[in-house]
């Protein structure tokens, strides 16, 4: 009897452990099922766009819809290049995006370094005021900015789309400041003992250590600028200066009475490729930068 009673608690403990393992497995499977279902929901529009770009014009307009083009019409892309100067608009978007990234990284990192390291009266109050501007809707600034750029005679140029980036972005300043706060001050103290000034510390110590955060800011800036529609639509009037986002809209509006959705989807697929390739190429640094910028605040 003593042996039987002594093994009973062991049996109950092992049964409890098995139940917990099964519960954890069920929770994990349910989580995976929810994530997979969410991925499918988000990927269906992308799948439809890519497949429509490979359909004939008849299949693109057919109902019920044809999900898989058989055979794929790869010549749609060559026809698009013949009828639509896609590479010209892509080059315009690439130039604007590159300049905006350069201006954003330089100005935002300088301002973030100042807020994170420099001691001055009212620094925290100015930073709070800077963050308060994030709550201001961008739409209310459209008319004042247009009037200002018009008086500067910058309308129908790339200046209104590029120059503001060299004055910093509140959101990116906040992200970089959070990262700079995680860098030990001992590195700066050692640099000052060697005679380094603030700009040298910023350029040779802070920026190399802030690589993941800078990459995250660059990706955000590139995607926002590449996909920007309202800015180029307002300030650009010459068709040869259009960006990809604006050119796609005019491609859709300039079609004949029978919309050629297969060509429109081909152009849209090409327009999102740079964003997808950039994210996958810098995914590790992007996620690392997102994690580090929220460590300390």
Coordinates of N, CA, C and O in Angstrom, one line a residue, residues 43 51 56 64 213 272:
X43 N -2.0 38.8 -48.5 CA -1.3 38.5 -49.8 C -2.2 38.3 -51.0 O -1.8 38.3 -52.1
X51 N -0.9 38.2 -60.9 CA -1.5 37.3 -61.9 C -2.2 38.1 -62.9 O -2.2 37.7 -64.1
X56 N -4.3 37.9 -70.4 CA -4.8 38.6 -71.5 C -5.8 39.7 -71.1 O -6.4 39.6 -70.0
X64 N -16.9 34.9 -63.8 CA -16.1 34.9 -62.6 C -14.6 35.0 -62.9 O -14.2 34.6 -64.0
X213 N 19.7 51.6 -36.8 CA 18.6 52.7 -36.7 C 18.6 53.5 -38.0 O 17.5 53.9 -38.5
X272 N 6.2 48.3 -57.2 CA 6.4 47.9 -55.8 C 7.6 47.0 -55.6 O 8.0 46.8 -54.5

